[in-house]
Amino acid sequence: MASKAPLSHLCASIRRPTTQLPLLPFLAPSFTCRYASGLSKGGRRDRDPSKKKKTRTEFINLSLKNAIQFSLCDAMRYIRAFEVGRPPTSSKYDLAIRLRTVKNGPVVRNRLRLPHAVDSSVRICVICPPNSAISKQAINAGASLVGEEVIFDAIKEGRIEFDRCICHVDSAQKLNQANLGRILGPRGLMPSSKTATITKDVAGTVRNLVGGTEYRERLGVIRCAVGQLGFTPEEMRSNVKALIGNVKQDLALLSEKVNKEIHEVVLSSTTAPGFSLNGDFRGPTSLPTRELSVL
């Protein structure tokens, strides 16, 4: 009969090694935390309600105390350096008016006729009874397309061959029945009484639109084209003054509802950066205006 091995020898073969193997990350035990801070319920931090983050109600406008600003002639000089080689009519001067205003208040939106038209090739469509006195007046004022059903059919087929659309009050009901809002609305071409494009004075509205321009506040900034690259400094000064003066009138009308003020005026172009204006026409070291009048 074989002798029995001691119990210690039998257990030695199944004894665990004294050195522990490294624990792989994906095998590590996971502990679910109930709080984002990782603290247990008993160790939760007490938050101070007075330190609650406040929601900003106004757009951020940086201080202009140490900002570098330019006169109108100097800004035009530097912008033209960026636009070298481009035709004078292909690039436009753009004016950005930054406002101090609340985020969810009423916005500024209007239309004006600048002293020197930036784009006089605007195609205007007038929806009114065809072969009427109103249609003849619209054509004489500069409208390129006049009618009702013919225009409705062309729009539904996707042929939108105009840049502005005006509707006479007598044709407003037919325009609504045509259900063109889903087509013209996203393009900003749908006539509306709020934008004064549904009117009785069709001829006068067409004259204002020919060579006119529209502007609208978006995110606290009003952007509008104020000139072509070939404009003289005097022409630019007239257009800039007209636009800022019109915007100030709009701000005055909204003063009872919300407080809006002009914070900064920036001049740029199609491919050039923006230059903050200081309100002066010429600076001490500015070039003569006659040199800026020739490209």
Coordinates of N, CA, C and O in Angstrom, one line a residue, residues 40-220:
S40 N -19.2 60.9 -2.8 CA -20.4 60.1 -2.3 C -21.5 61.1 -1.8 O -21.3 62.3 -1.7
K41 N -22.6 60.5 -1.5 CA -23.7 61.3 -1.0 C -23.3 62.1 0.3 O -23.7 63.2 0.5
G42 N -22.6 61.4 1.2 CA -22.2 62.1 2.4 C -21.2 63.1 2.2 O -21.1 64.1 3.0
G43 N -20.3 63.0 1.2 CA -19.2 64.0 1.0 C -19.6 65.0 -0.1 O -18.7 65.6 -0.6
R44 N -20.8 65.2 -0.4 CA -21.2 66.1 -1.5 C -20.9 67.6 -1.1 O -21.1 68.0 0.1
R45 N -20.4 68.3 -2.0 CA -20.1 69.7 -1.7 C -21.4 70.5 -1.6 O -22.3 70.3 -2.3
D46 N -21.4 71.5 -0.7 CA -22.5 72.4 -0.6 C -22.3 73.6 -1.5 O -21.3 74.4 -1.4
R47 N -23.1 73.8 -2.5 CA -23.0 74.8 -3.5 C -23.6 76.1 -3.0 O -24.6 76.1 -2.4
D48 N -22.9 77.2 -3.3 CA -23.4 78.5 -2.9 C -24.3 79.0 -3.9 O -23.9 79.3 -5.1
P49 N -25.6 79.2 -3.6 CA -26.6 79.7 -4.6 C -26.3 81.1 -5.1 O -26.7 81.5 -6.2
S50 N -25.5 81.9 -4.3 CA -25.2 83.2 -4.8 C -24.2 83.2 -5.9 O -24.0 84.2 -6.6
K51 N -23.4 82.1 -6.1 CA -22.4 82.0 -7.1 C -23.0 81.3 -8.4 O -22.2 80.9 -9.2
K52 N -24.2 81.3 -8.6 CA -24.8 80.7 -9.8 C -24.5 81.6 -11.0 O -24.6 82.8 -11.0
K53 N -24.1 80.9 -12.1 CA -23.7 81.6 -13.3 C -24.9 82.3 -13.9 O -26.0 81.8 -14.1
K54 N -24.7 83.6 -14.2 CA -25.7 84.5 -14.7 C -25.7 84.4 -16.2 O -24.6 84.4 -16.9
T55 N -26.9 84.4 -16.9 CA -27.0 84.4 -18.3 C -26.7 85.8 -18.9 O -27.3 86.8 -18.4
R56 N -25.8 85.9 -19.9 CA -25.6 87.2 -20.5 C -26.7 87.6 -21.3 O -27.2 86.9 -22.2
T57 N -27.2 88.8 -21.2 CA -28.3 89.4 -21.9 C -27.9 90.3 -23.1 O -28.7 90.6 -23.9
E58 N -26.7 90.7 -23.1 CA -26.2 91.6 -24.1 C -25.1 91.0 -24.9 O -24.4 90.1 -24.4
F59 N -24.8 91.5 -26.1 CA -23.7 91.0 -26.9 C -22.4 91.6 -26.4 O -22.4 92.7 -25.8
I60 N -21.3 90.8 -26.5 CA -20.1 91.2 -26.0 C -19.5 92.3 -27.0 O -19.3 92.0 -28.2
N61 N -19.1 93.4 -26.4 CA -18.4 94.5 -27.2 C -17.1 94.9 -26.5 O -17.2 95.3 -25.3
L62 N -16.0 94.6 -27.1 CA -14.7 95.0 -26.5 C -14.5 96.5 -26.4 O -15.0 97.2 -27.3
S63 N -13.7 96.9 -25.5 CA -13.5 98.3 -25.3 C -12.6 98.8 -26.4 O -11.7 98.1 -26.9
L64 N -12.9 100.1 -26.9 CA -12.1 100.7 -27.9 C -11.1 101.7 -27.4 O -10.6 102.5 -28.2
K65 N -10.8 101.6 -26.1 CA -9.9 102.6 -25.5 C -8.5 102.5 -26.1 O -7.9 103.5 -26.4
N66 N -8.0 101.3 -26.3 CA -6.7 101.1 -26.8 C -6.7 100.5 -28.2 O -5.7 100.0 -28.7
A67 N -7.8 100.6 -28.9 CA -8.0 100.1 -30.3 C -7.3 101.0 -31.3 O -7.3 102.2 -31.1
I68 N -6.8 100.4 -32.3 CA -6.2 101.2 -33.4 C -7.3 101.5 -34.4 O -7.9 100.6 -35.0
Q69 N -7.6 102.8 -34.6 CA -8.6 103.2 -35.5 C -8.1 104.1 -36.6 O -7.0 104.7 -36.4
F70 N -8.8 104.2 -37.7 CA -8.3 104.9 -38.9 C -9.4 105.9 -39.4 O -10.6 105.8 -39.1
S71 N -8.9 106.9 -40.1 CA -9.8 107.8 -40.8 C -10.3 107.1 -42.0 O -9.8 106.1 -42.4
L72 N -11.3 107.7 -42.6 CA -11.9 107.1 -43.8 C -10.9 107.0 -45.0 O -10.9 105.9 -45.6
C73 N -10.2 108.0 -45.2 CA -9.2 108.0 -46.3 C -8.1 107.0 -46.1 O -7.7 106.3 -47.0
D74 N -7.6 106.8 -44.8 CA -6.6 105.8 -44.5 C -7.1 104.4 -44.7 O -6.4 103.5 -45.2
A75 N -8.4 104.2 -44.2 CA -8.9 102.9 -44.4 C -9.1 102.5 -45.8 O -8.8 101.4 -46.3
M76 N -9.6 103.5 -46.7 CA -9.7 103.2 -48.1 C -8.4 102.9 -48.7 O -8.2 102.0 -49.6
R77 N -7.3 103.6 -48.3 CA -6.0 103.4 -48.9 C -5.5 102.0 -48.6 O -5.0 101.3 -49.5
Y78 N -5.7 101.5 -47.4 CA -5.2 100.1 -47.0 C -6.1 99.1 -47.7 O -5.6 98.0 -48.1
I79 N -7.3 99.3 -47.8 CA -8.2 98.3 -48.4 C -7.9 98.2 -49.9 O -7.9 97.1 -50.4
R80 N -7.6 99.3 -50.5 CA -7.2 99.2 -52.0 C -5.9 98.4 -52.2 O -5.7 97.8 -53.2
A81 N -5.1 98.5 -51.2 CA -3.8 97.7 -51.3 C -4.1 96.2 -51.3 O -3.4 95.4 -51.9
F82 N -5.1 95.8 -50.5 CA -5.5 94.4 -50.5 C -6.3 94.0 -51.8 O -6.3 92.8 -52.1
E83 N -6.9 94.9 -52.5 CA -7.7 94.7 -53.6 C -7.0 94.9 -54.9 O -7.6 95.1 -56.0
V84 N -5.6 94.9 -54.9 CA -4.8 95.2 -56.1 C -5.1 94.1 -57.2 O -5.1 92.9 -56.8
G85 N -5.4 94.6 -58.4 CA -5.6 93.6 -59.5 C -7.0 93.3 -59.7 O -7.3 92.6 -60.7
R86 N -7.9 93.7 -58.9 CA -9.3 93.4 -59.1 C -10.0 94.6 -59.8 O -9.7 95.7 -59.5
P87 N -11.0 94.3 -60.6 CA -11.7 95.4 -61.3 C -12.4 96.3 -60.3 O -12.9 95.8 -59.3
P88 N -12.5 97.6 -60.5 CA -13.1 98.5 -59.6 C -14.6 98.2 -59.3 O -15.1 98.5 -58.2
T89 N -15.3 97.6 -60.2 CA -16.7 97.3 -60.0 C -17.0 96.0 -59.4 O -18.1 95.7 -59.0
S90 N -16.0 95.1 -59.3 CA -16.2 93.8 -58.8 C -16.1 93.7 -57.3 O -16.7 92.8 -56.7
S91 N -15.4 94.6 -56.7 CA -15.3 94.6 -55.2 C -16.1 95.7 -54.6 O -16.3 96.8 -55.2
K92 N -16.6 95.5 -53.5 CA -17.5 96.5 -52.8 C -16.9 96.8 -51.4 O -16.3 96.0 -50.7
Y93 N -17.2 98.1 -51.0 CA -16.9 98.5 -49.7 C -18.1 98.1 -48.8 O -19.2 98.4 -49.1
D94 N -17.8 97.4 -47.7 CA -18.8 97.0 -46.8 C -18.7 97.8 -45.4 O -17.5 97.8 -44.9
L95 N -19.8 98.2 -44.9 CA -19.7 98.9 -43.6 C -20.5 98.0 -42.6 O -21.6 97.6 -42.8
A96 N -19.8 97.8 -41.4 CA -20.4 97.0 -40.3 C -20.5 97.9 -39.2 O -19.5 98.5 -38.7
I97 N -21.8 98.1 -38.7 CA -22.1 98.9 -37.6 C -22.4 98.0 -36.4 O -23.4 97.3 -36.4
R98 N -21.5 98.0 -35.4 CA -21.7 97.1 -34.2 C -22.5 97.9 -33.2 O -22.2 99.1 -32.9
L99 N -23.5 97.3 -32.6 CA -24.4 98.0 -31.7 C -24.2 97.4 -30.3 O -23.9 96.3 -30.1
R100 N -24.5 98.3 -29.3 CA -24.7 97.9 -27.9 C -26.2 97.6 -27.7 O -26.9 98.6 -27.6
T101 N -26.5 96.4 -27.6 CA -27.9 96.0 -27.6 C -28.1 94.7 -26.9 O -27.2 93.9 -26.7
V102 N -29.4 94.5 -26.4 CA -29.7 93.2 -25.8 C -29.9 92.1 -26.9 O -30.0 92.5 -28.1
K103 N -29.9 90.9 -26.5 CA -29.9 89.8 -27.5 C -31.2 89.5 -28.0 O -31.4 89.3 -29.2
N104 N -32.3 89.5 -27.2 CA -33.6 89.1 -27.7 C -34.5 90.3 -27.9 O -35.8 90.1 -27.8
G105 N -34.0 91.5 -28.1 CA -34.9 92.6 -28.3 C -35.2 92.8 -29.8 O -34.8 92.0 -30.7
P106 N -36.0 93.9 -30.1 CA -36.3 94.1 -31.5 C -35.1 94.5 -32.3 O -34.1 95.1 -31.8
V107 N -35.1 94.1 -33.6 CA -33.9 94.4 -34.5 C -34.2 95.5 -35.4 O -35.3 95.9 -35.7
V108 N -33.1 96.1 -35.9 CA -33.2 97.2 -36.8 C -33.2 96.7 -38.2 O -32.4 95.8 -38.6
R109 N -34.2 97.2 -39.0 CA -34.4 96.7 -40.4 C -35.0 97.8 -41.2 O -36.0 98.4 -40.8
N110 N -34.3 98.2 -42.3 CA -34.9 99.3 -43.1 C -34.2 99.3 -44.5 O -33.4 98.4 -44.8
R111 N -34.6 100.2 -45.3 CA -34.1 100.3 -46.6 C -33.9 101.8 -46.9 O -34.7 102.7 -46.5
L112 N -32.9 102.1 -47.7 CA -32.6 103.5 -48.0 C -32.0 103.6 -49.4 O -31.5 102.6 -49.9
R113 N -32.0 104.8 -50.0 CA -31.4 105.1 -51.2 C -30.2 105.9 -51.0 O -30.3 107.1 -50.6
L114 N -29.0 105.3 -51.2 CA -27.8 106.0 -51.0 C -27.6 107.1 -52.0 O -28.0 107.0 -53.1
P115 N -26.8 108.2 -51.6 CA -26.6 109.3 -52.6 C -25.9 108.8 -53.9 O -26.1 109.3 -55.0
H116 N -25.0 107.8 -53.7 CA -24.3 107.2 -54.9 C -24.6 105.7 -54.9 O -24.2 104.9 -54.0
A117 N -25.4 105.2 -55.9 CA -25.9 103.9 -55.9 C -24.7 102.9 -56.0 O -23.8 103.1 -56.8
V118 N -24.8 101.8 -55.2 CA -23.7 100.8 -55.3 C -24.0 99.8 -56.4 O -23.1 99.4 -57.1
D119 N -25.3 99.4 -56.5 CA -25.6 98.5 -57.6 C -26.9 99.0 -58.2 O -28.0 98.9 -57.6
S120 N -26.8 99.5 -59.4 CA -28.0 100.0 -60.1 C -28.6 99.0 -61.1 O -29.6 99.3 -61.8
S121 N -28.1 97.7 -61.1 CA -28.6 96.7 -62.0 C -29.6 95.8 -61.3 O -29.6 94.6 -61.6
V122 N -30.4 96.3 -60.3 CA -31.3 95.4 -59.6 C -32.5 95.2 -60.5 O -33.1 96.1 -61.0
R123 N -32.9 93.9 -60.6 CA -34.1 93.5 -61.3 C -35.3 93.5 -60.4 O -35.3 92.8 -59.4
I124 N -36.3 94.3 -60.7 CA -37.5 94.4 -59.8 C -38.7 93.8 -60.5 O -39.0 94.1 -61.7
C125 N -39.4 93.0 -59.7 CA -40.7 92.4 -60.2 C -41.8 93.1 -59.5 O -41.8 93.2 -58.2
V126 N -42.9 93.4 -60.2 CA -44.0 94.0 -59.7 C -45.2 93.1 -59.9 O -45.5 92.8 -61.1
I127 N -45.9 92.7 -58.9 CA -47.1 91.9 -59.0 C -48.3 92.8 -59.0 O -48.7 93.4 -57.9
C128 N -48.9 93.0 -60.1 CA -50.1 93.9 -60.2 C -50.9 93.4 -61.5 O -50.4 92.6 -62.3
P129 N -52.1 93.9 -61.6 CA -52.9 93.5 -62.8 C -52.2 93.9 -64.1 O -51.8 95.0 -64.3
P130 N -52.0 93.0 -65.0 CA -51.4 93.3 -66.3 C -52.2 94.2 -67.1 O -53.4 94.3 -67.0
N131 N -51.5 94.9 -68.0 CA -52.2 95.9 -69.0 C -53.0 96.9 -68.2 O -54.1 97.2 -68.7
S132 N -52.6 97.3 -67.1 CA -53.3 98.3 -66.3 C -52.4 99.6 -66.2 O -51.2 99.6 -66.6
A133 N -53.0 100.6 -65.7 CA -52.3 101.9 -65.5 C -51.2 101.7 -64.5 O -50.1 102.3 -64.6
I134 N -51.4 100.8 -63.5 CA -50.4 100.6 -62.5 C -49.2 99.9 -63.1 O -48.0 100.2 -62.8
S135 N -49.4 98.9 -64.0 CA -48.3 98.2 -64.6 C -47.5 99.1 -65.5 O -46.3 99.0 -65.6
K136 N -48.1 100.0 -66.2 CA -47.4 101.0 -67.0 C -46.6 101.9 -66.2 O -45.4 102.2 -66.6
Q137 N -47.1 102.4 -65.1 CA -46.3 103.2 -64.2 C -45.1 102.5 -63.6 O -44.0 103.0 -63.5
A138 N -45.3 101.2 -63.3 CA -44.2 100.4 -62.8 C -43.1 100.2 -63.8 O -41.9 100.3 -63.5
I139 N -43.4 100.0 -65.1 CA -42.5 99.8 -66.1 C -41.7 101.1 -66.3 O -40.5 101.1 -66.5
N140 N -42.4 102.3 -66.3 CA -41.8 103.5 -66.5 C -40.8 103.9 -65.4 O -39.8 104.6 -65.6
A141 N -41.1 103.4 -64.2 CA -40.3 103.6 -63.0 C -39.0 102.8 -63.0 O -38.1 103.1 -62.2
G142 N -39.0 101.7 -63.8 CA -37.8 100.8 -63.9 C -38.0 99.4 -63.6 O -37.0 98.6 -63.4
A143 N -39.3 98.9 -63.5 CA -39.5 97.5 -63.2 C -39.2 96.7 -64.4 O -39.5 97.1 -65.6
S144 N -38.6 95.5 -64.2 CA -38.3 94.6 -65.3 C -39.3 93.5 -65.6 O -39.2 92.9 -66.6
L145 N -40.2 93.3 -64.6 CA -41.1 92.2 -64.8 C -42.4 92.6 -64.1 O -42.5 93.1 -62.9
V146 N -43.6 92.5 -64.9 CA -44.9 93.0 -64.4 C -45.9 91.9 -64.7 O -45.9 91.4 -65.8
G147 N -46.8 91.7 -63.8 CA -47.9 90.7 -64.1 C -48.4 90.0 -62.9 O -48.0 90.4 -61.7
E148 N -49.2 89.0 -63.1 CA -49.7 88.2 -61.9 C -49.6 86.7 -62.2 O -48.6 86.1 -61.7
E149 N -50.5 86.1 -63.0 CA -50.4 84.6 -63.1 C -49.2 84.2 -63.9 O -48.6 83.1 -63.5
V150 N -48.7 85.0 -64.8 CA -47.5 84.6 -65.5 C -46.3 84.5 -64.6 O -45.5 83.6 -64.6
I151 N -46.2 85.5 -63.7 CA -45.2 85.5 -62.7 C -45.3 84.3 -61.7 O -44.3 83.7 -61.3
F152 N -46.5 84.1 -61.3 CA -46.8 82.9 -60.3 C -46.3 81.6 -60.9 O -45.6 80.8 -60.3
D153 N -46.7 81.4 -62.2 CA -46.3 80.1 -62.8 C -44.8 80.0 -63.0 O -44.2 78.9 -62.8
A154 N -44.1 81.1 -63.3 CA -42.7 81.1 -63.5 C -42.0 80.8 -62.2 O -41.0 80.1 -62.1
I155 N -42.5 81.4 -61.1 CA -41.9 81.1 -59.8 C -42.0 79.7 -59.4 O -41.1 79.0 -58.8
K156 N -43.2 79.1 -59.6 CA -43.4 77.7 -59.3 C -42.6 76.7 -60.1 O -42.2 75.7 -59.6
E157 N -42.2 77.2 -61.3 CA -41.3 76.4 -62.1 C -39.8 76.6 -61.8 O -39.0 75.9 -62.4
G158 N -39.6 77.5 -60.8 CA -38.2 77.7 -60.4 C -37.5 78.8 -61.2 O -36.3 79.0 -61.0
R159 N -38.2 79.5 -62.0 CA -37.6 80.6 -62.8 C -37.8 81.9 -62.0 O -38.8 82.6 -62.3
I160 N -36.9 82.3 -61.2 CA -36.9 83.5 -60.4 C -35.9 84.5 -61.0 O -34.7 84.4 -60.7
E161 N -36.4 85.3 -61.9 CA -35.5 86.2 -62.6 C -35.6 87.6 -62.1 O -35.8 88.6 -62.9
F162 N -35.6 87.8 -60.8 CA -35.6 89.2 -60.3 C -34.9 89.2 -58.9 O -34.7 88.1 -58.3
D163 N -34.5 90.4 -58.5 CA -33.8 90.5 -57.2 C -34.7 91.2 -56.1 O -34.4 91.0 -54.9
R164 N -35.8 91.8 -56.5 CA -36.7 92.4 -55.5 C -38.1 92.2 -56.1 O -38.3 92.1 -57.3
C165 N -39.1 92.1 -55.1 CA -40.4 91.8 -55.5 C -41.4 92.8 -54.8 O -41.3 92.9 -53.5
I166 N -42.3 93.4 -55.5 CA -43.2 94.3 -55.0 C -44.6 93.9 -55.4 O -44.8 93.4 -56.5
C167 N -45.6 94.1 -54.5 CA -46.9 93.7 -54.8 C -47.9 94.8 -54.6 O -47.8 95.5 -53.5
H168 N -48.8 95.1 -55.5 CA -49.8 96.1 -55.3 C -50.9 95.5 -54.4 O -51.2 94.3 -54.3
V169 N -51.5 96.4 -53.6 CA -52.5 96.0 -52.6 C -53.7 95.2 -53.2 O -54.3 94.3 -52.6
D170 N -54.0 95.5 -54.5 CA -55.1 94.9 -55.1 C -54.8 93.4 -55.5 O -55.7 92.6 -55.7
S171 N -53.5 93.1 -55.6 CA -53.0 91.8 -56.0 C -52.5 90.9 -54.8 O -52.1 89.8 -55.0
A172 N -52.7 91.5 -53.6 CA -52.1 90.8 -52.4 C -52.9 89.5 -52.2 O -52.3 88.5 -51.8
Q173 N -54.2 89.5 -52.4 CA -55.0 88.3 -52.2 C -54.6 87.2 -53.1 O -54.5 86.0 -52.7
K174 N -54.4 87.5 -54.4 CA -54.0 86.5 -55.4 C -52.6 86.0 -55.0 O -52.3 84.8 -55.2
L175 N -51.7 86.8 -54.5 CA -50.4 86.4 -54.1 C -50.5 85.4 -52.9 O -49.8 84.4 -53.0
N176 N -51.4 85.6 -52.0 CA -51.5 84.7 -50.9 C -52.1 83.4 -51.3 O -51.7 82.3 -50.8
Q177 N -53.0 83.4 -52.3 CA -53.7 82.2 -52.8 C -52.7 81.3 -53.6 O -52.9 80.1 -53.7
A178 N -51.7 82.0 -54.1 CA -50.7 81.2 -54.9 C -49.7 80.4 -54.1 O -49.0 79.6 -54.6
N179 N -49.7 80.7 -52.8 CA -48.8 79.9 -51.8 C -47.3 79.9 -52.3 O -46.7 78.9 -52.5
L180 N -46.8 81.1 -52.5 CA -45.4 81.3 -52.9 C -44.5 81.6 -51.7 O -43.3 81.8 -51.9
G181 N -45.0 81.6 -50.5 CA -44.2 82.0 -49.4 C -43.1 81.0 -49.1 O -42.0 81.4 -48.8
R182 N -43.3 79.7 -49.3 CA -42.3 78.7 -49.1 C -41.2 78.8 -50.1 O -40.1 78.3 -49.9
I183 N -41.4 79.4 -51.3 CA -40.4 79.6 -52.3 C -39.7 80.9 -52.2 O -38.5 81.0 -52.2
L184 N -40.5 82.0 -52.0 CA -39.9 83.3 -51.9 C -39.4 83.7 -50.5 O -38.5 84.5 -50.4
G185 N -40.0 83.1 -49.5 CA -39.7 83.5 -48.1 C -38.2 83.2 -47.8 O -37.5 84.1 -47.3
P186 N -37.7 82.0 -48.0 CA -36.3 81.8 -47.7 C -35.3 82.6 -48.4 O -34.2 82.9 -48.0
R187 N -35.7 83.1 -49.6 CA -34.8 84.0 -50.4 C -35.0 85.5 -50.0 O -34.3 86.3 -50.6
G188 N -35.9 85.8 -49.1 CA -36.1 87.2 -48.7 C -36.8 88.0 -49.8 O -36.7 89.2 -49.8
L189 N -37.6 87.4 -50.7 CA -38.3 88.0 -51.8 C -39.8 88.1 -51.6 O -40.4 88.7 -52.4
M190 N -40.3 87.6 -50.5 CA -41.8 87.6 -50.3 C -42.2 89.0 -49.9 O -41.8 89.5 -48.9
P191 N -43.1 89.6 -50.7 CA -43.7 90.9 -50.4 C -44.4 90.8 -49.0 O -45.1 89.9 -48.7
S192 N -44.3 91.9 -48.3 CA -44.9 92.0 -46.9 C -45.1 93.5 -46.6 O -44.4 94.4 -47.1
S193 N -46.2 93.7 -45.8 CA -46.5 95.0 -45.4 C -45.5 95.6 -44.4 O -45.3 96.8 -44.3
K194 N -44.8 94.7 -43.7 CA -43.8 95.1 -42.7 C -42.6 95.7 -43.4 O -42.0 96.6 -42.9
T195 N -42.3 95.2 -44.6 CA -41.1 95.8 -45.3 C -41.6 96.8 -46.4 O -40.8 97.2 -47.2
A196 N -42.8 97.2 -46.3 CA -43.4 98.2 -47.3 C -43.3 97.7 -48.7 O -43.2 98.6 -49.6
T197 N -43.3 96.4 -49.0 CA -43.3 95.9 -50.3 C -44.7 95.5 -50.8 O -44.8 95.1 -52.0
I198 N -45.7 95.7 -50.0 CA -47.1 95.6 -50.4 C -47.6 97.0 -50.3 O -47.8 97.5 -49.1
T199 N -47.8 97.7 -51.3 CA -48.1 99.1 -51.3 C -49.0 99.6 -52.4 O -49.2 98.8 -53.4
K200 N -49.6 100.7 -52.2 CA -50.4 101.3 -53.3 C -49.5 102.1 -54.3 O -49.8 102.2 -55.5
D201 N -48.5 102.8 -53.8 CA -47.6 103.6 -54.6 C -46.5 102.7 -55.1 O -45.4 102.6 -54.6
V202 N -46.8 101.9 -56.2 CA -45.9 101.0 -56.7 C -44.7 101.7 -57.4 O -43.6 101.4 -57.3
A203 N -45.1 102.8 -58.2 CA -44.0 103.5 -58.9 C -43.0 104.1 -58.0 O -41.8 104.1 -58.2
G204 N -43.5 104.7 -56.9 CA -42.5 105.3 -55.9 C -41.7 104.3 -55.3 O -40.5 104.6 -55.1
T205 N -42.2 103.1 -54.9 CA -41.4 102.1 -54.3 C -40.4 101.6 -55.3 O -39.2 101.3 -54.9
V206 N -40.7 101.4 -56.6 CA -39.7 101.0 -57.5 C -38.6 102.0 -57.7 O -37.4 101.6 -57.8
R207 N -38.9 103.2 -57.7 CA -37.8 104.3 -57.8 C -36.9 104.2 -56.6 O -35.7 104.4 -56.8
N208 N -37.4 103.9 -55.4 CA -36.6 103.8 -54.2 C -35.7 102.6 -54.3 O -34.6 102.6 -53.8
L209 N -36.2 101.5 -54.9 CA -35.4 100.3 -54.9 C -34.3 100.3 -56.0 O -33.3 99.7 -55.8
V210 N -34.6 101.0 -57.1 CA -33.6 101.1 -58.1 C -32.4 102.0 -57.6 O -32.5 103.1 -57.3
G211 N -31.3 101.3 -57.4 CA -30.1 102.0 -56.8 C -30.2 102.0 -55.3 O -29.3 102.6 -54.6
G212 N -31.2 101.4 -54.7 CA -31.3 101.4 -53.2 C -30.7 100.2 -52.6 O -30.2 99.4 -53.3
T213 N -30.7 100.2 -51.3 CA -30.1 99.1 -50.6 C -30.8 98.8 -49.3 O -31.5 99.7 -48.7
E214 N -30.8 97.6 -48.8 CA -31.4 97.2 -47.6 C -30.4 96.8 -46.6 O -29.3 96.3 -46.9
Y215 N -30.8 96.9 -45.3 CA -29.9 96.5 -44.2 C -30.7 95.9 -43.1 O -31.9 96.3 -42.9
R216 N -30.1 95.0 -42.3 CA -30.8 94.4 -41.2 C -29.8 94.0 -40.1 O -28.7 93.6 -40.4
E217 N -30.2 94.2 -38.9 CA -29.4 93.8 -37.8 C -29.4 92.3 -37.6 O -30.4 91.7 -37.5
R218 N -28.2 91.7 -37.5 CA -28.0 90.3 -37.2 C -27.0 90.2 -36.1 O -25.8 90.6 -36.3
L219 N -27.4 89.6 -35.0 CA -26.4 89.3 -33.9 C -25.8 90.6 -33.4 O -24.6 90.7 -33.1
G220 N -26.5 91.7 -33.4 CA -26.0 93.0 -32.9 C -25.2 93.7 -33.9 O -24.5 94.7 -33.5

